[in-house]
XYZ file of C-alpha atoms in Angstrom:
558
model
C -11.492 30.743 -27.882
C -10.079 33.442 -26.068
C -6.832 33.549 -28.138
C -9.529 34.637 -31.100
C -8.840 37.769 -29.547
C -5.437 38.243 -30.975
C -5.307 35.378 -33.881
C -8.600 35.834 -35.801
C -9.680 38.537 -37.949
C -8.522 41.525 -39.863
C -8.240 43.496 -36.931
C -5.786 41.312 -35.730
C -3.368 41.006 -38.915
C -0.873 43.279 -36.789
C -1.098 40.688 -33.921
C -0.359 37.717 -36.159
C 2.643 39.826 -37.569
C 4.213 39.664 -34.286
C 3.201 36.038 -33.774
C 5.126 35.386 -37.099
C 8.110 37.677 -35.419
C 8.388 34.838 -32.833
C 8.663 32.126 -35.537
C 5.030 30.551 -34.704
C 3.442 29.043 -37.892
C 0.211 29.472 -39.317
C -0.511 26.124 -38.250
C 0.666 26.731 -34.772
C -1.941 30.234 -34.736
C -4.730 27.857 -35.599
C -4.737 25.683 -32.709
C -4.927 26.731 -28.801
C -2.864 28.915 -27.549
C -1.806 27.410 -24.183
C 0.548 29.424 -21.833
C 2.921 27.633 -19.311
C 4.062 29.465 -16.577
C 7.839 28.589 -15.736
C 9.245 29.402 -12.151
C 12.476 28.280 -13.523
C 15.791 30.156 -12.161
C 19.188 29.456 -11.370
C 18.818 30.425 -7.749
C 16.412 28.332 -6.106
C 17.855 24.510 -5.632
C 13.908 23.445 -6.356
C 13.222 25.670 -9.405
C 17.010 24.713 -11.361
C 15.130 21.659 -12.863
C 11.774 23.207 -14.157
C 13.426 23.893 -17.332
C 13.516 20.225 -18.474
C 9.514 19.734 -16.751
C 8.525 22.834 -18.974
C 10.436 21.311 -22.099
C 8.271 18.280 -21.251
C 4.873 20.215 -20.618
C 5.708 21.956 -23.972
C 5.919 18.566 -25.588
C 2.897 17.105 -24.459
C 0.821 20.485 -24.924
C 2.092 19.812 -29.087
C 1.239 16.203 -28.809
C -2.142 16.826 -27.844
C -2.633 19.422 -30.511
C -1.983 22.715 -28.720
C 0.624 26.001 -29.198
C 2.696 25.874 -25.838
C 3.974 29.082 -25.320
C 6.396 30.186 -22.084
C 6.644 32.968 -19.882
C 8.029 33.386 -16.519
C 7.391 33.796 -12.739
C 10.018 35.214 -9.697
C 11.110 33.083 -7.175
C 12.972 33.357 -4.158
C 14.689 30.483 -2.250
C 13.161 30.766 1.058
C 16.417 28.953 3.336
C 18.780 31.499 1.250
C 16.659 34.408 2.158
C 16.344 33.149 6.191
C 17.793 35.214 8.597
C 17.857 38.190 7.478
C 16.473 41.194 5.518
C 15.508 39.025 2.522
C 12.969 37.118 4.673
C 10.522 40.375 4.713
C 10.866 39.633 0.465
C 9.435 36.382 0.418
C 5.738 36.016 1.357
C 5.194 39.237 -0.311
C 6.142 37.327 -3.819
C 3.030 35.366 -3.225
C 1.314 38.482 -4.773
C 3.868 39.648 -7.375
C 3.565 36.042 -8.725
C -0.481 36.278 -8.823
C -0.689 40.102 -10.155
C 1.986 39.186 -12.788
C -0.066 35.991 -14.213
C -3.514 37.162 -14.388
C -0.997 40.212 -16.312
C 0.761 38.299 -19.118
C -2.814 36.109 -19.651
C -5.308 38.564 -20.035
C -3.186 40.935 -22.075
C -1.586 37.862 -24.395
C -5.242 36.187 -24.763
C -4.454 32.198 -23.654
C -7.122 29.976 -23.446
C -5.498 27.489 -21.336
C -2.751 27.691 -18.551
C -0.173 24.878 -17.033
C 1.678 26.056 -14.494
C 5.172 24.745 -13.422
C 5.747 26.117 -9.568
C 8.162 24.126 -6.999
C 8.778 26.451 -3.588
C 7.027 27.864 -1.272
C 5.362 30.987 -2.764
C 5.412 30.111 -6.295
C 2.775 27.212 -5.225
C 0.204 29.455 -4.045
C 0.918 32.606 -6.063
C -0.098 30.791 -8.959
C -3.269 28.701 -7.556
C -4.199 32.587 -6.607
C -4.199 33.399 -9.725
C -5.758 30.304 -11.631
C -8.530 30.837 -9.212
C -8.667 34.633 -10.054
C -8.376 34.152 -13.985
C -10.595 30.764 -14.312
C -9.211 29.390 -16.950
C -8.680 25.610 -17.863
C -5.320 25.280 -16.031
C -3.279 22.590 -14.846
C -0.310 22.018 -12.274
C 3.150 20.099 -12.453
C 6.161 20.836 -10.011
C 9.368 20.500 -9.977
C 9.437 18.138 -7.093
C 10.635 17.411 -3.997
C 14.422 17.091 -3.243
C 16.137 13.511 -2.082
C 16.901 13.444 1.183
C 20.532 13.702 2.174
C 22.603 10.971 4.506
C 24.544 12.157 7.217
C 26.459 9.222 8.872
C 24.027 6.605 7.841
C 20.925 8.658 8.596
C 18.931 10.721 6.396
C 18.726 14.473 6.858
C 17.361 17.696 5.660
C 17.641 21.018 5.481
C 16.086 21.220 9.019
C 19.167 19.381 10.164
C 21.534 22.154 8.717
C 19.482 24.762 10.989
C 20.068 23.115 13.854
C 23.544 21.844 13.454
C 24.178 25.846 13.588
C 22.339 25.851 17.177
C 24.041 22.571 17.890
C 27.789 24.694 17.319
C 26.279 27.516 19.536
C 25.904 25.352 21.841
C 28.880 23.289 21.733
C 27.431 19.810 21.352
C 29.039 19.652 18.036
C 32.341 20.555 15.857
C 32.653 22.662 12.968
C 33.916 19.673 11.400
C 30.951 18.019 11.766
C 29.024 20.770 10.516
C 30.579 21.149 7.199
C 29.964 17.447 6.656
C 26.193 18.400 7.663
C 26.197 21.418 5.053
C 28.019 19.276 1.983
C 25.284 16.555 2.322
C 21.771 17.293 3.660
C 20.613 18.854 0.486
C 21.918 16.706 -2.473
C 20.125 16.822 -5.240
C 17.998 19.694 -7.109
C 13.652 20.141 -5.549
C 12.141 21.084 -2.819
C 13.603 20.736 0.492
C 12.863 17.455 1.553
C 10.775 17.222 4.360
C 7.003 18.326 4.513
C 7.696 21.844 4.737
C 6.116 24.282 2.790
C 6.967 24.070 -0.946
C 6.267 19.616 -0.373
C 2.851 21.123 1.628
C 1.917 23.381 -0.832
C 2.385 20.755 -3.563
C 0.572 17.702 -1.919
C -2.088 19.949 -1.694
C -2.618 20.670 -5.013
C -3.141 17.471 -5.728
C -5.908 16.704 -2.972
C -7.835 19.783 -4.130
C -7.456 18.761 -7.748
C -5.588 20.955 -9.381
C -2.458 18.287 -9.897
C -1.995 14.979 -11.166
C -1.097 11.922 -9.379
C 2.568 12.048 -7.656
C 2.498 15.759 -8.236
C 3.529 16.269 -4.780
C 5.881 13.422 -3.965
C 7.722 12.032 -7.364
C 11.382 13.305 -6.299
C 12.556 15.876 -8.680
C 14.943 13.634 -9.979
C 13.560 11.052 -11.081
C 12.501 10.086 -14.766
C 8.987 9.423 -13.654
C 8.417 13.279 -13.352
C 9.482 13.795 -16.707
C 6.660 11.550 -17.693
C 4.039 13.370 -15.299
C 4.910 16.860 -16.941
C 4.120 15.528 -20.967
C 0.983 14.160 -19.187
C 0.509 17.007 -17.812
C 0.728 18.821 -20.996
C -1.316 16.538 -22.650
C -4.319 16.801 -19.921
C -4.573 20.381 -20.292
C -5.795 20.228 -23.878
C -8.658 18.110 -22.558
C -9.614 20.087 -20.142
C -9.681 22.804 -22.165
C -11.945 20.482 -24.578
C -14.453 20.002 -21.410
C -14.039 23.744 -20.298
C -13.120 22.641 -16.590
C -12.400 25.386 -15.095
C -10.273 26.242 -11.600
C -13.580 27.406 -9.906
C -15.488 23.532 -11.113
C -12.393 22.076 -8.987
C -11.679 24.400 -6.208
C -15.336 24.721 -4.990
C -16.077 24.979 -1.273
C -15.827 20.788 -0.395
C -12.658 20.896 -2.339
C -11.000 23.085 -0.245
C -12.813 21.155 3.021
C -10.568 18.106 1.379
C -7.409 20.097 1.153
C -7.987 20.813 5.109
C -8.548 17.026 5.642
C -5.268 15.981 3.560
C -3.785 18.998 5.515
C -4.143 17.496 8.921
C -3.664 14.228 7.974
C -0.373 14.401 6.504
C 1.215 17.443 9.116
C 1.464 20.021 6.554
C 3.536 23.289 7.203
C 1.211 26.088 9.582
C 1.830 28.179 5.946
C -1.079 26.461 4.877
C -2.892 28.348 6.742
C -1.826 31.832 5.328
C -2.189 30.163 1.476
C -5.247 28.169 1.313
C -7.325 31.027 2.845
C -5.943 33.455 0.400
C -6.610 30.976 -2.540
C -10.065 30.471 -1.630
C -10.660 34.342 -1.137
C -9.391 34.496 -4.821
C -12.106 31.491 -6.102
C -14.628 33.187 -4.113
C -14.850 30.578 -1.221
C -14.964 31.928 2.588
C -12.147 29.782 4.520
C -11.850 31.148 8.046
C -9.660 29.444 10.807
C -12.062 28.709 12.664
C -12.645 25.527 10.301
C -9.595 24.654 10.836
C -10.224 23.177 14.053
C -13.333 21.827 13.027
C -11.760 19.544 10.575
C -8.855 18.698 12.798
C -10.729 17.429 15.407
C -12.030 14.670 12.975
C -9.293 13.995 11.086
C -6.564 11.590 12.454
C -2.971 12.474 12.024
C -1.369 9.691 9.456
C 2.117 11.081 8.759
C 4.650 12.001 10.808
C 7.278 13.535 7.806
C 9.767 15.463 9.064
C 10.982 17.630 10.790
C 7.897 15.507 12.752
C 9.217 12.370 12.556
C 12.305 11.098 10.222
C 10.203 9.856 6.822
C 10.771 12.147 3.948
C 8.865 12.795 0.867
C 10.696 10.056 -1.286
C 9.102 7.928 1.262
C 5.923 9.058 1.346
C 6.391 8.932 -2.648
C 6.784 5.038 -2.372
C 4.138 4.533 -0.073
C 1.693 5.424 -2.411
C 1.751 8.906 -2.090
C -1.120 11.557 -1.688
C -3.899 9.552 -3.489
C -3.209 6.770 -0.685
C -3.774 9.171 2.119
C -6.432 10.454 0.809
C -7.782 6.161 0.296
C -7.348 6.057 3.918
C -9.214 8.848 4.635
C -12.180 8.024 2.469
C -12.536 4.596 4.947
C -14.144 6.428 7.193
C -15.573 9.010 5.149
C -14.098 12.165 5.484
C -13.744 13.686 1.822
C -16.081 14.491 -0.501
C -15.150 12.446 -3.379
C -17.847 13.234 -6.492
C -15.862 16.178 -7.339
C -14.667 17.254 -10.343
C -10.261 17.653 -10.795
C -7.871 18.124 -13.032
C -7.658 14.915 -14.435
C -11.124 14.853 -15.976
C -12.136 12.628 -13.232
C -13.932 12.715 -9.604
C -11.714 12.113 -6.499
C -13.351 8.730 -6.130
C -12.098 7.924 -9.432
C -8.824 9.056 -8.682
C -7.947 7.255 -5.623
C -9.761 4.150 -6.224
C -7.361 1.312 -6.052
C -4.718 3.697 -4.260
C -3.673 1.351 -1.173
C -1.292 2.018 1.834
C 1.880 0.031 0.612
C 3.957 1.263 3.315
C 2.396 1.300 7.259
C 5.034 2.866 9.033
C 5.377 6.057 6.964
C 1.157 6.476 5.967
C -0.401 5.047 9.268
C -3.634 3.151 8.559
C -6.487 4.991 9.875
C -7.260 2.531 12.627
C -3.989 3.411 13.931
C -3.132 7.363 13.429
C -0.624 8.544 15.145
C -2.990 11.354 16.909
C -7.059 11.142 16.177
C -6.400 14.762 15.878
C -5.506 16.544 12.778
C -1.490 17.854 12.595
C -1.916 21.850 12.745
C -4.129 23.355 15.519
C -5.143 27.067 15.961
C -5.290 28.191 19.593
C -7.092 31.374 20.650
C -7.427 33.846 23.979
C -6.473 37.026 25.247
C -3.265 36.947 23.341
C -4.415 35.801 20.202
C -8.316 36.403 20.024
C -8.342 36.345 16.350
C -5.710 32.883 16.368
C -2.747 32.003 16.390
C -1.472 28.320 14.103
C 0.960 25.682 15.888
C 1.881 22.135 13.754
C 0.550 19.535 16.546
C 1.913 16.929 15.141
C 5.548 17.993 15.291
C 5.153 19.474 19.407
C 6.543 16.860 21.607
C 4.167 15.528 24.162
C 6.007 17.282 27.061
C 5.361 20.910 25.419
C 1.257 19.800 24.599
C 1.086 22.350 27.681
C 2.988 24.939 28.920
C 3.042 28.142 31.100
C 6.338 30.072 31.474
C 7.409 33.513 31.703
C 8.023 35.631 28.685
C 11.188 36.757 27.209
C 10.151 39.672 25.051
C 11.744 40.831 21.576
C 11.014 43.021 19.112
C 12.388 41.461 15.834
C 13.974 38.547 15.476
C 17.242 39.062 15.526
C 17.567 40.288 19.101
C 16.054 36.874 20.027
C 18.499 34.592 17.928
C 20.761 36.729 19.875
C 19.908 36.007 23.403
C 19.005 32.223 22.505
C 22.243 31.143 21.491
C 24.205 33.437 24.202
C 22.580 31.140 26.985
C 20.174 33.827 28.120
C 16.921 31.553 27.058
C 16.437 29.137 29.639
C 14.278 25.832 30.144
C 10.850 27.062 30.451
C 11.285 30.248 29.306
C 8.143 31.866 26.730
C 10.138 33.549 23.903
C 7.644 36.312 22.492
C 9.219 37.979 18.857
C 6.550 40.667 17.782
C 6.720 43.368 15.347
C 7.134 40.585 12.503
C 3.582 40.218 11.278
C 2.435 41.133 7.752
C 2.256 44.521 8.614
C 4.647 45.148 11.164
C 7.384 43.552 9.392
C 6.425 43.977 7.090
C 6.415 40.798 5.257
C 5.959 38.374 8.127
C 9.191 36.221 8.176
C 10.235 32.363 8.659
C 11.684 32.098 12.214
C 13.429 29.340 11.588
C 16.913 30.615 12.833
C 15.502 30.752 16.359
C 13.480 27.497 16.661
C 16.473 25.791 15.295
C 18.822 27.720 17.662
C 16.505 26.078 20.313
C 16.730 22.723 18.989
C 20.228 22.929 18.435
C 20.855 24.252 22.078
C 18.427 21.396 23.637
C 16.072 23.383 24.610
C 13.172 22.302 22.258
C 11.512 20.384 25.218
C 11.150 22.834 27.718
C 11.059 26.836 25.737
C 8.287 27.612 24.022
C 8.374 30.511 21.063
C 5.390 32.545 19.899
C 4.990 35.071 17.335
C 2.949 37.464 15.048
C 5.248 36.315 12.034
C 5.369 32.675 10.684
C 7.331 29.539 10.899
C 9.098 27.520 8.038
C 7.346 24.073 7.303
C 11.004 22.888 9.055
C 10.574 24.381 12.320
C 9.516 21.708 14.978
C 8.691 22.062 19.005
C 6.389 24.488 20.501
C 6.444 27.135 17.773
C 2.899 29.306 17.930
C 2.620 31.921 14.862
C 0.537 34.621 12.887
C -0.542 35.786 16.485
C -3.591 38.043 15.260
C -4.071 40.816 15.692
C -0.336 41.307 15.463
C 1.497 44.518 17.207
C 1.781 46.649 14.577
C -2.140 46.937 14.494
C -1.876 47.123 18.823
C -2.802 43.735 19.148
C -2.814 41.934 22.735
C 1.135 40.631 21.834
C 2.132 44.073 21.636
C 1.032 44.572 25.517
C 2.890 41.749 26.984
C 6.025 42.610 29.301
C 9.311 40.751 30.259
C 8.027 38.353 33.119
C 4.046 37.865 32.263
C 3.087 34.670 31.663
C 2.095 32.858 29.018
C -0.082 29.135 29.207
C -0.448 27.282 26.043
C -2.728 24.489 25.945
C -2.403 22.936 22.286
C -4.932 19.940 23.181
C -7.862 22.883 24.120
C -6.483 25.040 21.672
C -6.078 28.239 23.970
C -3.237 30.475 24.283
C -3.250 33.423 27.298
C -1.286 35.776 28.786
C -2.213 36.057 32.700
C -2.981 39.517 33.287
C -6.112 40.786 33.599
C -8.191 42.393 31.177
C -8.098 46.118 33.120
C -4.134 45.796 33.322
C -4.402 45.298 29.635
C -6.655 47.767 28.885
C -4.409 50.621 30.887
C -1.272 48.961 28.708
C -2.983 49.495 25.331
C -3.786 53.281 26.465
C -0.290 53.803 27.009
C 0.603 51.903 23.631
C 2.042 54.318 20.878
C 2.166 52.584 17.143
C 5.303 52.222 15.755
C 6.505 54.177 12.218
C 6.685 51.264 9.539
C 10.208 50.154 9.626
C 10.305 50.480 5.422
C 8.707 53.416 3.782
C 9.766 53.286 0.316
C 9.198 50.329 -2.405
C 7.601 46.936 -2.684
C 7.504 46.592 0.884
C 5.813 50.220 1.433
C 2.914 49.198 -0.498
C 2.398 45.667 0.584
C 2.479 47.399 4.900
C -0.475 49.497 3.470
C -2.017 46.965 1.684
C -1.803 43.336 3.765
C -4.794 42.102 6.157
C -4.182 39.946 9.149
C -2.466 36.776 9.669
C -5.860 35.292 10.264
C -7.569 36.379 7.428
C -4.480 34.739 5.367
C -2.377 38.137 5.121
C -4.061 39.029 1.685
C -3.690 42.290 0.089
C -6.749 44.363 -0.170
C -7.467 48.094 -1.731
C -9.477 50.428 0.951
C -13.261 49.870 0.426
C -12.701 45.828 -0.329
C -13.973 43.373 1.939
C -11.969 40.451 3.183
């Protein structure tokens, strides 16, 4: 046992002083010594609740015979930091969250790990660093958030972002919007659509690493109570089998967490975190497969901010396991692999049915035999760029318009919601990629200022940063190479334009390749816009967008 290391032996008599410091028994030293990492906080609405699911873990840990013991993990509330500085602090945390882990385990000696994330870096900061450590470890979130009822129709946080553009643009009161702001997010999870933390979650589950309804049971209810002391509980047998992170997240398991990807319309994010997980486990996941897998995979959800079914729906449907049932009828996951519940996929879905058509559609009726997320590439973007198919209207599948260029975001939001964005306009917002930003923010404030001004079905918005899992329409991100680095984005001028073609998965700016040759000659790099701190270190650490904007020390290969 690894905890040997600081429990057994004369050597370790100080150790078990300081065990005995923290009140744990001799009997409590003599079994496993299981660590649970808690994202709980009091400033994230889907992280408020993980101190009852950890008080649960903790009890089912002690049931089955095990020493829980508790130590944190940051957070930040990703709609709280929108908009402004506090963005560029958020997919850097991804990191923090790993390095810290694999920190407090290898110098505190666990032999097992359950880990209780929610949002939308916790998720994959701490599958980075399960993978890294390879330990028996488990997952249980906090859950997903009920969605709120505006008038008689549900809503979510996507709502509130564009009932701010909807103000701008004078199709609605402030009246109206307070009522929007006291009741689309009403209860404690993660937000409630399938945007990144409910992405992120479901998953975890269809690569194994979670148990059944750990993406979808609402955060409120009882039920997920009862999943954490499982939870608990199933750690200590894994730990008995030695099932490891690296048995579950092999190569195929990740191909599955693709499939479930397309099928259910995950947030583009995915494709920043399931790239860097794999590089962590050892597994090479390029974007390039990405399209691969979406062309076979039909699209069976349309959650919002696609379509207006939320996660307590897709809970009651049957959740991930039933997606992943429908799937398997026409064999498109690899299902004789090992998970975290000590059984194979097949095992775990078998019996799993569809109760619910119109929120999971039956595989003989998808809503698009194409997967949700598509990458385009071209002279813009010749290393990708990500777009969520499934929630692009039909009218925007294609588009050429001329660009409106910006150089962070906020001059953008500016010029959207004072009217100077008009219907089939190309807004371009560079300088916002992992390095450039640095941090590569959400632009959710702008593709909800388009929404909410009505333009959502004629402007199209591309950029070298990301999108939230709640922006819908046209949105094309993680434009690699980004500017910072001179890539093609960084060359385009007010006027050029831009075609999109989402259905051949291209993206060009028409200019020719000698006009943007004499451009890049002429192109001077920017200064970083931070120099000191966190944010220093990540700019001269951080890959490409593509590559799934992991950090790397010089001489390391990606």
């Amino acid at each position: 046992m690894r905890s040997d290391s600081v429990l057994k032996g004369t050597q370790q008599a100080p150790h078990r002083s300081l065990f005995n410091a923290l009140g744990y028994t001799k009997e409590e030293r003599e079994r496993p010594l299981i660590g649970i990492v808690s994202s709980y906080n009091e400033i994230v609405p889907g992280h408020m609740n993980l101190d009852k699911i950890v008080d649960a873990v903790k009890m089912g840990v002690a049931m089955a015979g095990g020493t829980p013991v508790v130590f944190p993990a940051i957070a930040v509330c990703d709609g709280i930091a929108m908009g402004h500085v506090g963005m560029k602090y958020s997919l850097v945390t991804r990191d923090l969250i790993a390095d810290s882990t694999e920190c407090v385990v290898m110098a505190q000696g666990f032999d097992a790990l359950v880990c209780v994330p929610n949002c939308d870096k916790n998720v994959p900061g701490l599958l980075m660093a399960a993978a890294r450590l390879n330990i028996p470890t488990i997952f249980v979130s906090g859950g997903p958030m009920l969605a709120g009822r505006v008038r008689g129709e549900k809503r979510s946080l996507s709502s509130m972002f564009e009932a701010v553009g909807s103000v701008a643009a004078g199709t609605m009161d402030l009246e109206e919007l307070e009522e929007f702001e006291e009741k689309v997010c009403p209860t404690c999870g993660s937000c409630s659509g399938m945007y990144t933390a409910n992405s992120m979650n479901c998953l975890t589950e269809a690569i194994g690493m979670g148990l059944k309804g750990n993406g979808t049971i609402p955060a409120v209810y009882s039920e997920r109570i009862r999943l954490a002391k499982h939870a608990g509980m199933k750690i200590m047998e894994l730990l008995e089998k030695d099932i490891k992170p690296r048995d579950i997240m092999n190569k195929k398991a990740f191909m599955n967490a693709l499939t479930v990807d397309m099928a259910l319309g995950c947030s583009t994010n995915t494709m920043l975190h399931l790239p860097a997980i794999a590089y962590e486990a050892g597994v090479s996941l390029n974007l390039e497969i990405a399209n691969e897998i979406s062309a076979k995979t039909p699209n069976l959800c349309h959650l919002a901010p696609a379509g207006h079914t939320y996660m307590e729906d897709l809970n009651e449907a049957g959740g991930v396991y039933a997606v992943m049932n429908e799937l398997d009828k026409k064999g498109l996951l690899e299902t004789d692999l090992i998970t975290a519940t000590g059984r194979t996929v097949k095992e775990n879905i078998a019996g799993c049915i569809n109760k619910d058509v119109d929120v999971i559609r039956p595989i003989t009726n998808p809503y698009s035999e194409s997967g949700g997320i598509a990458v385009l590439k071209g002279n813009l973007a010749p290393d990708g760029s990500v777009v969520k198919r499934s929630a692009v209207d039909a009218k925007m599948m294609k588009h050429t318009g001329p660009a409106r260029v910006f150089d962070c975001e906020e001059d953008a939001i500016e010029a959207i919601k004072t009217g100077k964005i008009r219907a089939g306009d190309v807004v371009v917002i560079r300088y916002e990629g992992p390095k450039g930003g640095p941090g590569m923010r959400e632009m959710l404030n702008p593709t909800s200022a388009i929404a909410g001004m009505g333009l959502d079905l004629s402007v199209a918005l591309i950029t070298d940063g990301r999108f939230s899992g709640a922006s819908r329409g046209a949105s094309i991100g993680h434009v690699s190479p980004e500017a910072a680095v001179g890539g093609p984005i960084a060359l385009v001028m007010e006027g050029d334009f831009i075609s999109i073609d989402i259905p051949s998965n291209t993206i060009s700016v028409q200019v020719s390749d000698e006009i943007l040759k004499e451009r890049k000659a002429n192109w001077t790099p920017r200064k970083p816009k931070i120099t000191t701190g966190y944010l220093a270190r990540y700019h001269s650490m951080v890959t490409s967008g593509a590559n799934g904007a992991i950090l790397t020390v010089p001489g390391q290969d990606v």
